[in-house]
Tab-separated table of C-alpha atoms in Angstrom:
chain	number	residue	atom	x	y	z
A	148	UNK	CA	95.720	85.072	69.001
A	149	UNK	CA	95.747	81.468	69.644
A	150	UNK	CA	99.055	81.612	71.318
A	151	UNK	CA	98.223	83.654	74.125
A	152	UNK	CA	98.095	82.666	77.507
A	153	UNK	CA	94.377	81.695	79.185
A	154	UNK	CA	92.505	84.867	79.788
A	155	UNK	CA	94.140	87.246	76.747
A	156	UNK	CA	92.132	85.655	74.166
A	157	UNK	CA	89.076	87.857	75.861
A	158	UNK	CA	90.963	91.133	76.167
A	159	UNK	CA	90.577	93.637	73.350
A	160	UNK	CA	93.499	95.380	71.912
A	161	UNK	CA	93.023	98.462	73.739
A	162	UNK	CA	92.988	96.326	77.179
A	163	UNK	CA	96.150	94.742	75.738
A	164	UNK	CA	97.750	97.835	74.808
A	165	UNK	CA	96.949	99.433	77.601
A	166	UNK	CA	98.596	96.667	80.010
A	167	UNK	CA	101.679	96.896	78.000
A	168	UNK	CA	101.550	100.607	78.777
A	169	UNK	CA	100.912	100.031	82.878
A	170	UNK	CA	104.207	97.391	82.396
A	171	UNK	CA	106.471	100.262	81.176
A	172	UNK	CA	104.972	102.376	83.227
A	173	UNK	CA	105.958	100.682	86.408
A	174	UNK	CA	109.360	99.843	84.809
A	175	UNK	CA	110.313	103.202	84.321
A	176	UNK	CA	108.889	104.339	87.887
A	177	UNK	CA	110.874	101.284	89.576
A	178	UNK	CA	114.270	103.450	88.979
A	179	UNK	CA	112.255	106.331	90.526
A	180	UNK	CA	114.025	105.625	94.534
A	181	UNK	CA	114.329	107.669	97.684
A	182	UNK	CA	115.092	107.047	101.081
A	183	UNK	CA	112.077	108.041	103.211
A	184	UNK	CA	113.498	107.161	107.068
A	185	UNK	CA	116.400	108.805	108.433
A	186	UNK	CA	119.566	106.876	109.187
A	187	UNK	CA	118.116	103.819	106.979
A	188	UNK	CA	119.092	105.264	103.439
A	189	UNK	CA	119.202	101.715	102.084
A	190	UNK	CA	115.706	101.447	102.441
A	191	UNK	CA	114.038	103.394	99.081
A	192	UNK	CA	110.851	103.795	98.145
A	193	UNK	CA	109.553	103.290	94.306
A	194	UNK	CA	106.429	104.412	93.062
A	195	UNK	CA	106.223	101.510	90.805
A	196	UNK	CA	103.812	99.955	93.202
A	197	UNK	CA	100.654	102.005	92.266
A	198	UNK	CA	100.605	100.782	88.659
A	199	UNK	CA	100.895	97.734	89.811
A	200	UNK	CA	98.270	97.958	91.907
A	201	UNK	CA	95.988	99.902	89.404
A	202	UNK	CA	96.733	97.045	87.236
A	203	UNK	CA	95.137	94.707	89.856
A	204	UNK	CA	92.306	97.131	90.580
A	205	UNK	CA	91.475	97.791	86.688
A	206	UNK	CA	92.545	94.100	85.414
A	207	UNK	CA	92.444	91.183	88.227
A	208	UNK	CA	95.284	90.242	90.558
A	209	UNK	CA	97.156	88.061	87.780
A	210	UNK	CA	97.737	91.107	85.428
A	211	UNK	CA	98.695	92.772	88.517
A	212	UNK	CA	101.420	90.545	89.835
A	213	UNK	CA	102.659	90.771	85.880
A	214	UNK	CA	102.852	94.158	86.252
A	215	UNK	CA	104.478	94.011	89.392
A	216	UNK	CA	107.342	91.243	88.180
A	217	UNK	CA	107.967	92.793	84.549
A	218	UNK	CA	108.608	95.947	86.413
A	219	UNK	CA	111.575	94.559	88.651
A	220	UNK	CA	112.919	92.293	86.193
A	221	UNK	CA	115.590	94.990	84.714
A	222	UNK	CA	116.956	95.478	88.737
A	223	UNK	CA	117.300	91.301	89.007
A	224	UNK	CA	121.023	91.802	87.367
A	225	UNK	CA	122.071	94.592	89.388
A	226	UNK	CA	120.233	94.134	92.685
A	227	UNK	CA	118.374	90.524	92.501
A	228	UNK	CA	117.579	91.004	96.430
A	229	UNK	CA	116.718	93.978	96.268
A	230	UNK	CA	114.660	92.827	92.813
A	231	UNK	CA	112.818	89.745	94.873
A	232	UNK	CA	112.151	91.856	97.995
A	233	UNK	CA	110.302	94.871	95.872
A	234	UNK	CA	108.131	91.744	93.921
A	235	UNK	CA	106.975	90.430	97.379
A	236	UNK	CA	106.827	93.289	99.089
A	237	UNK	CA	104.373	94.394	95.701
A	238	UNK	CA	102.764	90.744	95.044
A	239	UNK	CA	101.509	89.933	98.773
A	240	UNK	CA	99.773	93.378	98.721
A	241	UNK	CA	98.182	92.955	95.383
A	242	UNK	CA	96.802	89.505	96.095
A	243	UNK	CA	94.985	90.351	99.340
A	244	UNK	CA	93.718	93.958	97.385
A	245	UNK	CA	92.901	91.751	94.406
A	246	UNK	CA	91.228	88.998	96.347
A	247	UNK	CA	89.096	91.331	98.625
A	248	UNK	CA	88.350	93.682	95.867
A	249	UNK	CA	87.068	91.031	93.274
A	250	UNK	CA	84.065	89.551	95.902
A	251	UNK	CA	82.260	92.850	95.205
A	252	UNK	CA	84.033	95.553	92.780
A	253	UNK	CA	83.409	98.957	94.577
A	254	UNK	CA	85.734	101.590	96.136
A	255	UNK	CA	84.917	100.398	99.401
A	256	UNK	CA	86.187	97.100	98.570
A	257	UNK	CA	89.090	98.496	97.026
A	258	UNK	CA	89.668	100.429	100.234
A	259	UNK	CA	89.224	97.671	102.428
A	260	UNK	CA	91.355	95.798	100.208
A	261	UNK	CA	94.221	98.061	100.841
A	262	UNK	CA	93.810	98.123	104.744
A	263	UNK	CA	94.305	94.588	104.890
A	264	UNK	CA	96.826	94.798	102.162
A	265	UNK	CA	99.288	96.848	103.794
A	266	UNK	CA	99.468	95.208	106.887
A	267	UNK	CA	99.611	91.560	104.914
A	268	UNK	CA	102.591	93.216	102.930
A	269	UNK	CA	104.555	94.990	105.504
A	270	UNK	CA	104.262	91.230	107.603
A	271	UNK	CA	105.488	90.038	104.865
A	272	UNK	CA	108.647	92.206	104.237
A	273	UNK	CA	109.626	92.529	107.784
A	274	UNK	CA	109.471	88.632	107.871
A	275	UNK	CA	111.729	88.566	104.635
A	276	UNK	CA	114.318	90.608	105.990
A	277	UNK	CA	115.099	88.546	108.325
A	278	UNK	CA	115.844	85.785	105.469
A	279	UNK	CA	117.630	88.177	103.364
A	280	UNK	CA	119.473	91.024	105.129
A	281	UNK	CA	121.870	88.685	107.035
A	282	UNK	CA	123.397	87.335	104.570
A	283	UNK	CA	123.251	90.652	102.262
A	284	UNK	CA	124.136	93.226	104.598
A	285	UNK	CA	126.058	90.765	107.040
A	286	UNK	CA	123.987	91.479	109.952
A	287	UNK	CA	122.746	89.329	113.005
A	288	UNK	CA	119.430	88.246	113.762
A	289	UNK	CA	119.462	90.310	116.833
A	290	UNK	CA	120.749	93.587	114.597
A	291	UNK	CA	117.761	92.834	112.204
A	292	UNK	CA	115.334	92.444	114.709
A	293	UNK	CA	116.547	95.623	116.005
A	294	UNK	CA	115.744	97.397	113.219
A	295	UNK	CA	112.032	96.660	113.267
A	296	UNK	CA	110.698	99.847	115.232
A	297	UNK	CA	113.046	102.085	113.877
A	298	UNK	CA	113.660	101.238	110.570
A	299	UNK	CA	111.981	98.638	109.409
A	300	UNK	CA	108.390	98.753	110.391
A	301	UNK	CA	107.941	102.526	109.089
A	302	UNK	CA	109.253	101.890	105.751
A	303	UNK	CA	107.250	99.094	104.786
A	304	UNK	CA	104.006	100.329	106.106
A	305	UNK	CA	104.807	103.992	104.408
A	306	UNK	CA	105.624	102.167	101.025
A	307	UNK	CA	101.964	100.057	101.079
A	308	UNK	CA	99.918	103.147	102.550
A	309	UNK	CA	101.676	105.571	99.898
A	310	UNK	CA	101.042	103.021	96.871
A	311	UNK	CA	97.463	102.432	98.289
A	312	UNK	CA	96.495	105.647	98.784
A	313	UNK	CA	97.972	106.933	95.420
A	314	UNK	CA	96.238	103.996	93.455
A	315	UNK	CA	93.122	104.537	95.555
A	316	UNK	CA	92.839	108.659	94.560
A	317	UNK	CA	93.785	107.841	90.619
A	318	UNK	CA	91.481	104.727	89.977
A	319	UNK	CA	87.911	106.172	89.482
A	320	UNK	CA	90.064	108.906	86.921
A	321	UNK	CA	91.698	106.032	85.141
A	322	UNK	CA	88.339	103.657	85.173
A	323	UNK	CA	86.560	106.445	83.778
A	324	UNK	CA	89.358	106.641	80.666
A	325	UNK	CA	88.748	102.499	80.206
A	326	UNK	CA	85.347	102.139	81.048
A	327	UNK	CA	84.566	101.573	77.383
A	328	UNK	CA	86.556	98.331	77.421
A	329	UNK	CA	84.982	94.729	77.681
A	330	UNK	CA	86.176	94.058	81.382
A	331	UNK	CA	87.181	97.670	82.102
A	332	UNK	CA	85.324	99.092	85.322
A	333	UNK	CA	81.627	100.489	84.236
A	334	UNK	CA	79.601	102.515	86.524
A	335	UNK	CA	78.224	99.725	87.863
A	336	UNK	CA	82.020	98.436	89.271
A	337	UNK	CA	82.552	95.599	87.084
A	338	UNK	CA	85.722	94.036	86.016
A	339	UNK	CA	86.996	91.040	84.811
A	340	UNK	CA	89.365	89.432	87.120
């Protein structure tokens, strides 16, 4: 156990085992995709994005970005932009959800959390495309910026609400199954970050 990074020494196996689980988890659900707005079928959601945030929620923001990377790392080979705009897109909500939700560990937190998460996140990405998608897709500024209202803008603030809201409904059923865990969420809303 001594060659574990800070922070794993204190998890049990069943916290460890279950992480392990939330990392496949999101894996598998990563290759999960759909378009969700019409005419902009390059843009598809993945529902990888609720474990990742139930990670955060359940564990602290640092197993959550984990999560979040490990799950993206098989698409870095076939689609690394598409790889590094899914872990941002993923990491900048779970930091602000992690970050509000650890000053007081309730579902109102949690909630909160997520409201300011999705519109940190889908800043974030809409800011990002206009880094990546010229020279990916070979557009202009101007054609990216064009994009925003109709394309753009929709997707990214579907894909945070959907993974919020999802994460959100399952949490109390999934703290409830690791409440027994040192660190797991009690009645009482404690974790260990």
């Amino acid at each position: 156990m001594d060659g574990l990074p800070n922070g794993w020494r204190e998890r049990s196996p069943k916290q460890i085992a279950a992480i392990v689980l939330l990392i496949f988890m999101a894996m598998v659900l990563s290759f999960v995709e759909f378009p969700v707005v019409p005419g902009a079928e390059w843009l598809k959601y993945d529902p990888s994005g609720i474990v990742s945030l139930l990670a955060t929620i359940l564990y602290g923001s640092w197993i959550g970005i984990a999560v979040a990377v490990a799950s993206w790392l098989p698409h870095l080979l076939t689609d690394p932009l598409g790889a590094f705009m899914n872990i941002m897109a993923t990491v900048s909500l779970i930091t602000v959800v992690g970050t509000v939700y650890r000053r007081k560990p309730c579902l109102s937190h949690a909630v909160l959390g997520c409201a300011a998460g999705v519109l940190v996140s889908t800043a974030v990405s809409i800011c990002l495309n206009f880094v990546v998608m010229p020279p990916y897709a070979g557009v202009s500024y101007e054609e990216t910026a064009a994009l925003i209202l109709p394309a753009l803008l929709p997707f990214n603030v579907f894909k945070a609400l959907a993974n919020s809201i999802v994460a959100i409904a399952s949490y109390h059923k999934l703290a409830m199954l690791l409440e027994d865990q040192p660190g797991g969420l009690s009645a009482s809303g404690q974790n260990r970050s």
